[in-house]
């Protein structure tokens, strides 16, 4: 092999290794997204005086003097989910669900960012001095927050179904059942007709779909 050919081959190998390293880093972002959101949110639930998860949804943590913490949590988690989506696209390109799956995860990330930038209206007694019930009218940013939340939650539920179908066709029954189970659990938790527990059920629903995203990106990372 000539020196020129050797240098060319070495550059090609280095390029492949660099791309592989970048892809692994992107998938790691998807793995970390859910746990990060959960840990930061849980820490606030436990430490912010007066916050009661049994009646106040996690999104209200974005209000008050320390609201910037939850805003940052939403945005950073969204960015990590977007990184995971890019990593998934790289590893699944040309395979079943290789387009729609990563795209839905990307929509999830965008929804989280929207939900962080556009905050809810004060309600349910939070922050201190806020109305005890739901507001009579919604501000434009509260409406935007709701849209972001629906995008983030709904897109990942659909992504669960997309990957359940992919795995079922590939004969991966365990992963197919897990993905389908996560989708059904999330929908049941959110749709259950009991408004007194809606904030807790929303938190549990988020935990389910975040756990699925962590498992999905971790699975591709292991490849």
JSON list of C-alpha atoms in Angstrom, two decimals:
[
{"chain": "A", "resi": 1, "resn": "UNK", "atom": "CA", "xyz": [0.00, 0.00, 0.00]},
{"chain": "A", "resi": 2, "resn": "UNK", "atom": "CA", "xyz": [1.37, 3.42, -0.94]},
{"chain": "A", "resi": 3, "resn": "UNK", "atom": "CA", "xyz": [1.76, 6.17, 1.62]},
{"chain": "A", "resi": 4, "resn": "UNK", "atom": "CA", "xyz": [-1.07, 8.14, 0.00]},
{"chain": "A", "resi": 5, "resn": "UNK", "atom": "CA", "xyz": [-3.41, 5.14, 0.12]},
{"chain": "A", "resi": 6, "resn": "UNK", "atom": "CA", "xyz": [-2.49, 4.45, 3.73]},
{"chain": "A", "resi": 7, "resn": "UNK", "atom": "CA", "xyz": [-3.21, 8.04, 4.70]},
{"chain": "A", "resi": 8, "resn": "UNK", "atom": "CA", "xyz": [-6.53, 7.91, 2.84]},
{"chain": "A", "resi": 9, "resn": "UNK", "atom": "CA", "xyz": [-7.53, 4.68, 4.57]},
{"chain": "A", "resi": 10, "resn": "UNK", "atom": "CA", "xyz": [-6.48, 6.08, 7.93]},
{"chain": "A", "resi": 11, "resn": "UNK", "atom": "CA", "xyz": [-8.57, 9.20, 7.36]},
{"chain": "A", "resi": 12, "resn": "UNK", "atom": "CA", "xyz": [-11.59, 7.08, 6.42]},
{"chain": "A", "resi": 13, "resn": "UNK", "atom": "CA", "xyz": [-11.26, 4.98, 9.57]},
{"chain": "A", "resi": 14, "resn": "UNK", "atom": "CA", "xyz": [-10.84, 8.11, 11.68]},
{"chain": "A", "resi": 15, "resn": "UNK", "atom": "CA", "xyz": [-13.96, 9.59, 10.07]},
{"chain": "A", "resi": 16, "resn": "UNK", "atom": "CA", "xyz": [-15.99, 6.46, 10.84]},
{"chain": "A", "resi": 17, "resn": "UNK", "atom": "CA", "xyz": [-14.74, 6.39, 14.42]},
{"chain": "A", "resi": 18, "resn": "UNK", "atom": "CA", "xyz": [-15.56, 10.08, 14.85]},
{"chain": "A", "resi": 19, "resn": "UNK", "atom": "CA", "xyz": [-19.08, 9.59, 13.51]},
{"chain": "A", "resi": 20, "resn": "UNK", "atom": "CA", "xyz": [-19.60, 6.57, 15.75]},
{"chain": "A", "resi": 21, "resn": "UNK", "atom": "CA", "xyz": [-18.45, 8.54, 18.79]},
{"chain": "A", "resi": 22, "resn": "UNK", "atom": "CA", "xyz": [-20.76, 11.43, 17.93]},
{"chain": "A", "resi": 23, "resn": "UNK", "atom": "CA", "xyz": [-23.71, 9.07, 17.42]},
{"chain": "A", "resi": 24, "resn": "UNK", "atom": "CA", "xyz": [-23.07, 7.44, 20.78]},
{"chain": "A", "resi": 25, "resn": "UNK", "atom": "CA", "xyz": [-22.98, 10.85, 22.45]},
{"chain": "A", "resi": 26, "resn": "UNK", "atom": "CA", "xyz": [-26.29, 11.80, 20.81]},
{"chain": "A", "resi": 27, "resn": "UNK", "atom": "CA", "xyz": [-27.94, 8.57, 21.95]},
{"chain": "A", "resi": 28, "resn": "UNK", "atom": "CA", "xyz": [-26.56, 9.11, 25.44]},
{"chain": "A", "resi": 29, "resn": "UNK", "atom": "CA", "xyz": [-28.42, 12.43, 25.45]},
{"chain": "A", "resi": 30, "resn": "UNK", "atom": "CA", "xyz": [-31.64, 10.52, 24.80]},
{"chain": "A", "resi": 31, "resn": "UNK", "atom": "CA", "xyz": [-30.80, 8.10, 27.61]},
{"chain": "A", "resi": 32, "resn": "UNK", "atom": "CA", "xyz": [-30.19, 10.91, 30.11]},
{"chain": "A", "resi": 33, "resn": "UNK", "atom": "CA", "xyz": [-33.19, 13.11, 29.16]},
{"chain": "A", "resi": 34, "resn": "UNK", "atom": "CA", "xyz": [-35.88, 11.35, 31.19]},
{"chain": "A", "resi": 35, "resn": "UNK", "atom": "CA", "xyz": [-33.85, 10.65, 34.34]},
{"chain": "A", "resi": 36, "resn": "UNK", "atom": "CA", "xyz": [-32.64, 14.26, 34.38]},
{"chain": "A", "resi": 37, "resn": "UNK", "atom": "CA", "xyz": [-36.17, 15.62, 34.15]},
{"chain": "A", "resi": 38, "resn": "UNK", "atom": "CA", "xyz": [-37.40, 13.24, 36.85]},
{"chain": "A", "resi": 39, "resn": "UNK", "atom": "CA", "xyz": [-34.60, 13.95, 39.33]},
{"chain": "A", "resi": 40, "resn": "UNK", "atom": "CA", "xyz": [-34.81, 17.75, 38.95]},
{"chain": "A", "resi": 41, "resn": "UNK", "atom": "CA", "xyz": [-38.61, 17.75, 39.18]},
{"chain": "A", "resi": 42, "resn": "UNK", "atom": "CA", "xyz": [-38.65, 15.41, 42.19]},
{"chain": "A", "resi": 43, "resn": "UNK", "atom": "CA", "xyz": [-36.07, 17.53, 44.00]},
{"chain": "A", "resi": 44, "resn": "UNK", "atom": "CA", "xyz": [-38.28, 20.58, 43.56]},
{"chain": "A", "resi": 45, "resn": "UNK", "atom": "CA", "xyz": [-41.43, 18.76, 44.67]},
{"chain": "A", "resi": 46, "resn": "UNK", "atom": "CA", "xyz": [-39.63, 17.79, 47.86]},
{"chain": "A", "resi": 47, "resn": "UNK", "atom": "CA", "xyz": [-37.94, 21.12, 48.59]},
{"chain": "A", "resi": 48, "resn": "UNK", "atom": "CA", "xyz": [-40.12, 23.96, 47.29]},
{"chain": "A", "resi": 49, "resn": "UNK", "atom": "CA", "xyz": [-42.18, 25.06, 50.25]},
{"chain": "A", "resi": 50, "resn": "UNK", "atom": "CA", "xyz": [-45.92, 24.81, 49.67]},
{"chain": "A", "resi": 51, "resn": "UNK", "atom": "CA", "xyz": [-45.86, 22.75, 46.49]},
{"chain": "A", "resi": 52, "resn": "UNK", "atom": "CA", "xyz": [-48.27, 19.80, 46.61]},
{"chain": "A", "resi": 53, "resn": "UNK", "atom": "CA", "xyz": [-48.06, 17.30, 43.74]},
{"chain": "A", "resi": 54, "resn": "UNK", "atom": "CA", "xyz": [-51.41, 15.81, 44.72]},
{"chain": "A", "resi": 55, "resn": "UNK", "atom": "CA", "xyz": [-53.12, 18.94, 43.40]},
{"chain": "A", "resi": 56, "resn": "UNK", "atom": "CA", "xyz": [-50.51, 20.97, 41.51]},
{"chain": "A", "resi": 57, "resn": "UNK", "atom": "CA", "xyz": [-49.00, 19.67, 38.23]},
{"chain": "A", "resi": 58, "resn": "UNK", "atom": "CA", "xyz": [-45.25, 19.71, 37.66]},
{"chain": "A", "resi": 59, "resn": "UNK", "atom": "CA", "xyz": [-45.59, 22.44, 35.03]},
{"chain": "A", "resi": 60, "resn": "UNK", "atom": "CA", "xyz": [-46.50, 24.94, 37.76]},
{"chain": "A", "resi": 61, "resn": "UNK", "atom": "CA", "xyz": [-42.98, 24.60, 39.16]},
{"chain": "A", "resi": 62, "resn": "UNK", "atom": "CA", "xyz": [-41.96, 26.96, 36.33]},
{"chain": "A", "resi": 63, "resn": "UNK", "atom": "CA", "xyz": [-43.66, 29.78, 38.26]},
{"chain": "A", "resi": 64, "resn": "UNK", "atom": "CA", "xyz": [-42.39, 31.70, 41.28]},
{"chain": "A", "resi": 65, "resn": "UNK", "atom": "CA", "xyz": [-38.95, 32.88, 42.33]},
{"chain": "A", "resi": 66, "resn": "UNK", "atom": "CA", "xyz": [-37.28, 29.57, 41.50]},
{"chain": "A", "resi": 67, "resn": "UNK", "atom": "CA", "xyz": [-39.33, 28.91, 38.39]},
{"chain": "A", "resi": 68, "resn": "UNK", "atom": "CA", "xyz": [-36.23, 29.22, 36.22]},
{"chain": "A", "resi": 69, "resn": "UNK", "atom": "CA", "xyz": [-35.13, 25.80, 37.49]},
{"chain": "A", "resi": 70, "resn": "UNK", "atom": "CA", "xyz": [-38.10, 24.00, 35.98]},
{"chain": "A", "resi": 71, "resn": "UNK", "atom": "CA", "xyz": [-37.98, 26.13, 32.84]},
{"chain": "A", "resi": 72, "resn": "UNK", "atom": "CA", "xyz": [-34.36, 25.09, 32.39]},
{"chain": "A", "resi": 73, "resn": "UNK", "atom": "CA", "xyz": [-35.34, 21.51, 33.15]},
{"chain": "A", "resi": 74, "resn": "UNK", "atom": "CA", "xyz": [-37.93, 21.51, 30.37]},
{"chain": "A", "resi": 75, "resn": "UNK", "atom": "CA", "xyz": [-35.63, 23.12, 27.82]},
{"chain": "A", "resi": 76, "resn": "UNK", "atom": "CA", "xyz": [-32.54, 21.05, 28.61]},
{"chain": "A", "resi": 77, "resn": "UNK", "atom": "CA", "xyz": [-34.55, 17.82, 28.60]},
{"chain": "A", "resi": 78, "resn": "UNK", "atom": "CA", "xyz": [-36.02, 18.82, 25.24]},
{"chain": "A", "resi": 79, "resn": "UNK", "atom": "CA", "xyz": [-32.57, 19.46, 23.79]},
{"chain": "A", "resi": 80, "resn": "UNK", "atom": "CA", "xyz": [-31.33, 16.09, 25.04]},
{"chain": "A", "resi": 81, "resn": "UNK", "atom": "CA", "xyz": [-34.37, 14.40, 23.49]},
{"chain": "A", "resi": 82, "resn": "UNK", "atom": "CA", "xyz": [-33.59, 16.13, 20.18]},
{"chain": "A", "resi": 83, "resn": "UNK", "atom": "CA", "xyz": [-30.03, 14.83, 20.43]},
{"chain": "A", "resi": 84, "resn": "UNK", "atom": "CA", "xyz": [-31.41, 11.35, 21.01]},
{"chain": "A", "resi": 85, "resn": "UNK", "atom": "CA", "xyz": [-33.66, 11.73, 17.95]},
{"chain": "A", "resi": 86, "resn": "UNK", "atom": "CA", "xyz": [-30.64, 12.55, 15.77]},
{"chain": "A", "resi": 87, "resn": "UNK", "atom": "CA", "xyz": [-28.78, 9.56, 17.17]},
{"chain": "A", "resi": 88, "resn": "UNK", "atom": "CA", "xyz": [-31.76, 7.30, 16.48]},
{"chain": "A", "resi": 89, "resn": "UNK", "atom": "CA", "xyz": [-31.99, 8.59, 12.94]},
{"chain": "A", "resi": 90, "resn": "UNK", "atom": "CA", "xyz": [-28.33, 7.76, 12.37]},
{"chain": "A", "resi": 91, "resn": "UNK", "atom": "CA", "xyz": [-28.61, 4.22, 13.71]},
{"chain": "A", "resi": 92, "resn": "UNK", "atom": "CA", "xyz": [-32.00, 3.40, 12.14]},
{"chain": "A", "resi": 93, "resn": "UNK", "atom": "CA", "xyz": [-31.54, 4.99, 8.71]},
{"chain": "A", "resi": 94, "resn": "UNK", "atom": "CA", "xyz": [-32.89, 2.66, 6.05]},
{"chain": "A", "resi": 95, "resn": "UNK", "atom": "CA", "xyz": [-34.58, 0.37, 8.60]},
{"chain": "A", "resi": 96, "resn": "UNK", "atom": "CA", "xyz": [-38.29, 0.05, 9.49]},
{"chain": "A", "resi": 97, "resn": "UNK", "atom": "CA", "xyz": [-39.38, 3.00, 11.68]},
{"chain": "A", "resi": 98, "resn": "UNK", "atom": "CA", "xyz": [-36.10, 4.69, 10.79]},
{"chain": "A", "resi": 99, "resn": "UNK", "atom": "CA", "xyz": [-37.88, 7.85, 9.66]},
{"chain": "A", "resi": 100, "resn": "UNK", "atom": "CA", "xyz": [-41.06, 8.18, 11.68]},
{"chain": "A", "resi": 101, "resn": "UNK", "atom": "CA", "xyz": [-39.59, 6.92, 14.94]},
{"chain": "A", "resi": 102, "resn": "UNK", "atom": "CA", "xyz": [-36.82, 9.52, 15.26]},
{"chain": "A", "resi": 103, "resn": "UNK", "atom": "CA", "xyz": [-39.13, 12.23, 13.89]},
{"chain": "A", "resi": 104, "resn": "UNK", "atom": "CA", "xyz": [-41.66, 11.58, 16.64]},
{"chain": "A", "resi": 105, "resn": "UNK", "atom": "CA", "xyz": [-38.93, 11.68, 19.28]},
{"chain": "A", "resi": 106, "resn": "UNK", "atom": "CA", "xyz": [-37.82, 15.02, 17.81]},
{"chain": "A", "resi": 107, "resn": "UNK", "atom": "CA", "xyz": [-41.38, 16.36, 18.10]},
{"chain": "A", "resi": 108, "resn": "UNK", "atom": "CA", "xyz": [-41.31, 15.27, 21.73]},
{"chain": "A", "resi": 109, "resn": "UNK", "atom": "CA", "xyz": [-38.16, 17.33, 22.29]},
{"chain": "A", "resi": 110, "resn": "UNK", "atom": "CA", "xyz": [-39.64, 20.38, 20.57]},
{"chain": "A", "resi": 111, "resn": "UNK", "atom": "CA", "xyz": [-42.78, 20.06, 22.68]},
{"chain": "A", "resi": 112, "resn": "UNK", "atom": "CA", "xyz": [-40.73, 20.05, 25.88]},
{"chain": "A", "resi": 113, "resn": "UNK", "atom": "CA", "xyz": [-38.86, 23.17, 24.82]},
{"chain": "A", "resi": 114, "resn": "UNK", "atom": "CA", "xyz": [-42.14, 24.93, 24.00]},
{"chain": "A", "resi": 115, "resn": "UNK", "atom": "CA", "xyz": [-43.55, 23.84, 27.35]},
{"chain": "A", "resi": 116, "resn": "UNK", "atom": "CA", "xyz": [-40.54, 25.34, 29.10]},
{"chain": "A", "resi": 117, "resn": "UNK", "atom": "CA", "xyz": [-40.41, 28.65, 27.27]},
{"chain": "A", "resi": 118, "resn": "UNK", "atom": "CA", "xyz": [-44.18, 29.22, 27.49]},
{"chain": "A", "resi": 119, "resn": "UNK", "atom": "CA", "xyz": [-45.26, 28.84, 31.10]},
{"chain": "A", "resi": 120, "resn": "UNK", "atom": "CA", "xyz": [-48.64, 28.04, 32.62]},
{"chain": "A", "resi": 121, "resn": "UNK", "atom": "CA", "xyz": [-50.84, 30.58, 34.39]},
{"chain": "A", "resi": 122, "resn": "UNK", "atom": "CA", "xyz": [-50.84, 30.65, 38.22]},
{"chain": "A", "resi": 123, "resn": "UNK", "atom": "CA", "xyz": [-53.51, 28.27, 39.51]},
{"chain": "A", "resi": 124, "resn": "UNK", "atom": "CA", "xyz": [-54.29, 25.60, 42.09]},
{"chain": "A", "resi": 125, "resn": "UNK", "atom": "CA", "xyz": [-52.82, 27.81, 44.81]},
{"chain": "A", "resi": 126, "resn": "UNK", "atom": "CA", "xyz": [-49.37, 27.97, 43.19]},
{"chain": "A", "resi": 127, "resn": "UNK", "atom": "CA", "xyz": [-47.38, 30.10, 43.56]},
{"chain": "A", "resi": 128, "resn": "UNK", "atom": "CA", "xyz": [-48.48, 31.62, 46.87]},
{"chain": "A", "resi": 129, "resn": "UNK", "atom": "CA", "xyz": [-51.48, 33.89, 46.36]},
{"chain": "A", "resi": 130, "resn": "UNK", "atom": "CA", "xyz": [-52.62, 32.22, 43.12]},
{"chain": "A", "resi": 131, "resn": "UNK", "atom": "CA", "xyz": [-56.30, 31.23, 42.65]},
{"chain": "A", "resi": 132, "resn": "UNK", "atom": "CA", "xyz": [-57.15, 27.94, 44.32]},
{"chain": "A", "resi": 133, "resn": "UNK", "atom": "CA", "xyz": [-58.78, 26.51, 41.22]},
{"chain": "A", "resi": 134, "resn": "UNK", "atom": "CA", "xyz": [-58.15, 26.63, 37.50]},
{"chain": "A", "resi": 135, "resn": "UNK", "atom": "CA", "xyz": [-58.02, 30.11, 35.89]},
{"chain": "A", "resi": 136, "resn": "UNK", "atom": "CA", "xyz": [-61.22, 31.36, 34.25]},
{"chain": "A", "resi": 137, "resn": "UNK", "atom": "CA", "xyz": [-59.32, 32.31, 31.09]},
{"chain": "A", "resi": 138, "resn": "UNK", "atom": "CA", "xyz": [-55.95, 31.25, 29.71]},
{"chain": "A", "resi": 139, "resn": "UNK", "atom": "CA", "xyz": [-53.18, 33.55, 28.59]},
{"chain": "A", "resi": 140, "resn": "UNK", "atom": "CA", "xyz": [-51.54, 33.01, 25.20]},
{"chain": "A", "resi": 141, "resn": "UNK", "atom": "CA", "xyz": [-48.46, 31.53, 26.83]},
{"chain": "A", "resi": 142, "resn": "UNK", "atom": "CA", "xyz": [-50.55, 29.11, 28.90]},
{"chain": "A", "resi": 143, "resn": "UNK", "atom": "CA", "xyz": [-52.26, 27.94, 25.70]},
{"chain": "A", "resi": 144, "resn": "UNK", "atom": "CA", "xyz": [-48.82, 27.52, 24.11]},
{"chain": "A", "resi": 145, "resn": "UNK", "atom": "CA", "xyz": [-47.65, 25.54, 27.12]},
{"chain": "A", "resi": 146, "resn": "UNK", "atom": "CA", "xyz": [-50.62, 23.23, 26.71]},
{"chain": "A", "resi": 147, "resn": "UNK", "atom": "CA", "xyz": [-49.82, 22.73, 23.03]},
{"chain": "A", "resi": 148, "resn": "UNK", "atom": "CA", "xyz": [-46.20, 21.94, 23.89]},
{"chain": "A", "resi": 149, "resn": "UNK", "atom": "CA", "xyz": [-47.30, 19.43, 26.53]},
{"chain": "A", "resi": 150, "resn": "UNK", "atom": "CA", "xyz": [-49.63, 17.68, 24.09]},
{"chain": "A", "resi": 151, "resn": "UNK", "atom": "CA", "xyz": [-46.89, 17.49, 21.48]},
{"chain": "A", "resi": 152, "resn": "UNK", "atom": "CA", "xyz": [-44.36, 16.14, 23.98]},
{"chain": "A", "resi": 153, "resn": "UNK", "atom": "CA", "xyz": [-46.67, 13.54, 25.47]},
{"chain": "A", "resi": 154, "resn": "UNK", "atom": "CA", "xyz": [-48.65, 12.53, 22.39]},
{"chain": "A", "resi": 155, "resn": "UNK", "atom": "CA", "xyz": [-45.70, 12.17, 20.01]},
{"chain": "A", "resi": 156, "resn": "UNK", "atom": "CA", "xyz": [-43.85, 9.81, 22.34]},
{"chain": "A", "resi": 157, "resn": "UNK", "atom": "CA", "xyz": [-46.94, 7.67, 22.87]},
{"chain": "A", "resi": 158, "resn": "UNK", "atom": "CA", "xyz": [-47.27, 7.33, 19.09]},
{"chain": "A", "resi": 159, "resn": "UNK", "atom": "CA", "xyz": [-43.53, 6.58, 18.88]},
{"chain": "A", "resi": 160, "resn": "UNK", "atom": "CA", "xyz": [-44.07, 3.70, 21.32]},
{"chain": "A", "resi": 161, "resn": "UNK", "atom": "CA", "xyz": [-46.65, 2.25, 18.92]},
{"chain": "A", "resi": 162, "resn": "UNK", "atom": "CA", "xyz": [-44.40, 2.75, 15.90]},
{"chain": "A", "resi": 163, "resn": "UNK", "atom": "CA", "xyz": [-41.56, 0.84, 17.54]},
{"chain": "A", "resi": 164, "resn": "UNK", "atom": "CA", "xyz": [-43.94, -1.80, 18.89]},
{"chain": "A", "resi": 165, "resn": "UNK", "atom": "CA", "xyz": [-45.00, -2.51, 15.30]},
{"chain": "A", "resi": 166, "resn": "UNK", "atom": "CA", "xyz": [-41.38, -2.56, 14.12]},
{"chain": "A", "resi": 167, "resn": "UNK", "atom": "CA", "xyz": [-40.38, -5.01, 16.85]},
{"chain": "A", "resi": 168, "resn": "UNK", "atom": "CA", "xyz": [-43.41, -7.21, 16.29]},
{"chain": "A", "resi": 169, "resn": "UNK", "atom": "CA", "xyz": [-42.54, -7.58, 12.61]},
{"chain": "A", "resi": 170, "resn": "UNK", "atom": "CA", "xyz": [-38.94, -8.37, 13.53]},
{"chain": "A", "resi": 171, "resn": "UNK", "atom": "CA", "xyz": [-40.05, -11.08, 15.96]},
{"chain": "A", "resi": 172, "resn": "UNK", "atom": "CA", "xyz": [-38.83, -9.12, 19.00]},
{"chain": "A", "resi": 173, "resn": "UNK", "atom": "CA", "xyz": [-41.85, -9.94, 21.12]},
{"chain": "A", "resi": 174, "resn": "UNK", "atom": "CA", "xyz": [-40.46, -8.70, 24.41]},
{"chain": "A", "resi": 175, "resn": "UNK", "atom": "CA", "xyz": [-39.61, -5.24, 23.12]},
{"chain": "A", "resi": 176, "resn": "UNK", "atom": "CA", "xyz": [-42.88, -5.05, 21.19]},
{"chain": "A", "resi": 177, "resn": "UNK", "atom": "CA", "xyz": [-44.86, -5.86, 24.34]},
{"chain": "A", "resi": 178, "resn": "UNK", "atom": "CA", "xyz": [-42.85, -3.36, 26.38]},
{"chain": "A", "resi": 179, "resn": "UNK", "atom": "CA", "xyz": [-43.42, -0.55, 23.87]},
{"chain": "A", "resi": 180, "resn": "UNK", "atom": "CA", "xyz": [-47.13, -1.31, 23.53]},
{"chain": "A", "resi": 181, "resn": "UNK", "atom": "CA", "xyz": [-47.51, -1.59, 27.30]},
{"chain": "A", "resi": 182, "resn": "UNK", "atom": "CA", "xyz": [-45.85, 1.80, 27.85]},
{"chain": "A", "resi": 183, "resn": "UNK", "atom": "CA", "xyz": [-48.17, 3.43, 25.31]},
{"chain": "A", "resi": 184, "resn": "UNK", "atom": "CA", "xyz": [-51.29, 1.92, 26.87]},
{"chain": "A", "resi": 185, "resn": "UNK", "atom": "CA", "xyz": [-50.18, 2.73, 30.42]},
{"chain": "A", "resi": 186, "resn": "UNK", "atom": "CA", "xyz": [-49.50, 6.36, 29.52]},
{"chain": "A", "resi": 187, "resn": "UNK", "atom": "CA", "xyz": [-52.88, 6.78, 27.82]},
{"chain": "A", "resi": 188, "resn": "UNK", "atom": "CA", "xyz": [-54.78, 5.12, 30.68]},
{"chain": "A", "resi": 189, "resn": "UNK", "atom": "CA", "xyz": [-53.03, 7.25, 33.28]},
{"chain": "A", "resi": 190, "resn": "UNK", "atom": "CA", "xyz": [-53.88, 10.46, 31.48]},
{"chain": "A", "resi": 191, "resn": "UNK", "atom": "CA", "xyz": [-57.42, 9.52, 30.43]},
{"chain": "A", "resi": 192, "resn": "UNK", "atom": "CA", "xyz": [-58.59, 8.05, 33.74]},
{"chain": "A", "resi": 193, "resn": "UNK", "atom": "CA", "xyz": [-61.74, 10.04, 34.73]},
{"chain": "A", "resi": 194, "resn": "UNK", "atom": "CA", "xyz": [-60.66, 11.33, 38.13]},
{"chain": "A", "resi": 195, "resn": "UNK", "atom": "CA", "xyz": [-59.75, 15.00, 38.19]},
{"chain": "A", "resi": 196, "resn": "UNK", "atom": "CA", "xyz": [-58.67, 14.85, 41.84]},
{"chain": "A", "resi": 197, "resn": "UNK", "atom": "CA", "xyz": [-55.59, 12.80, 40.93]},
{"chain": "A", "resi": 198, "resn": "UNK", "atom": "CA", "xyz": [-54.79, 14.28, 37.51]},
{"chain": "A", "resi": 199, "resn": "UNK", "atom": "CA", "xyz": [-51.52, 15.95, 38.56]},
{"chain": "A", "resi": 200, "resn": "UNK", "atom": "CA", "xyz": [-50.13, 12.72, 40.05]},
{"chain": "A", "resi": 201, "resn": "UNK", "atom": "CA", "xyz": [-51.26, 10.69, 37.03]},
{"chain": "A", "resi": 202, "resn": "UNK", "atom": "CA", "xyz": [-49.67, 13.18, 34.66]},
{"chain": "A", "resi": 203, "resn": "UNK", "atom": "CA", "xyz": [-46.38, 12.80, 36.52]},
{"chain": "A", "resi": 204, "resn": "UNK", "atom": "CA", "xyz": [-46.63, 9.01, 36.39]},
{"chain": "A", "resi": 205, "resn": "UNK", "atom": "CA", "xyz": [-47.49, 9.12, 32.68]},
{"chain": "A", "resi": 206, "resn": "UNK", "atom": "CA", "xyz": [-44.41, 11.23, 32.03]},
{"chain": "A", "resi": 207, "resn": "UNK", "atom": "CA", "xyz": [-42.31, 8.76, 34.01]},
{"chain": "A", "resi": 208, "resn": "UNK", "atom": "CA", "xyz": [-43.56, 5.89, 31.85]},
{"chain": "A", "resi": 209, "resn": "UNK", "atom": "CA", "xyz": [-42.82, 7.50, 28.48]},
{"chain": "A", "resi": 210, "resn": "UNK", "atom": "CA", "xyz": [-39.50, 8.90, 29.67]},
{"chain": "A", "resi": 211, "resn": "UNK", "atom": "CA", "xyz": [-38.50, 5.42, 30.85]},
{"chain": "A", "resi": 212, "resn": "UNK", "atom": "CA", "xyz": [-39.38, 4.06, 27.41]},
{"chain": "A", "resi": 213, "resn": "UNK", "atom": "CA", "xyz": [-37.26, 6.71, 25.67]},
{"chain": "A", "resi": 214, "resn": "UNK", "atom": "CA", "xyz": [-34.33, 5.92, 27.96]},
{"chain": "A", "resi": 215, "resn": "UNK", "atom": "CA", "xyz": [-34.68, 2.22, 27.16]},
{"chain": "A", "resi": 216, "resn": "UNK", "atom": "CA", "xyz": [-34.99, 2.88, 23.42]},
{"chain": "A", "resi": 217, "resn": "UNK", "atom": "CA", "xyz": [-31.89, 5.05, 23.18]},
{"chain": "A", "resi": 218, "resn": "UNK", "atom": "CA", "xyz": [-30.00, 2.73, 25.50]},
{"chain": "A", "resi": 219, "resn": "UNK", "atom": "CA", "xyz": [-30.91, -0.21, 23.28]},
{"chain": "A", "resi": 220, "resn": "UNK", "atom": "CA", "xyz": [-29.54, 1.54, 20.20]},
{"chain": "A", "resi": 221, "resn": "UNK", "atom": "CA", "xyz": [-26.47, 2.67, 22.12]},
{"chain": "A", "resi": 222, "resn": "UNK", "atom": "CA", "xyz": [-25.71, -0.96, 22.91]},
{"chain": "A", "resi": 223, "resn": "UNK", "atom": "CA", "xyz": [-25.69, -1.73, 19.17]}
]
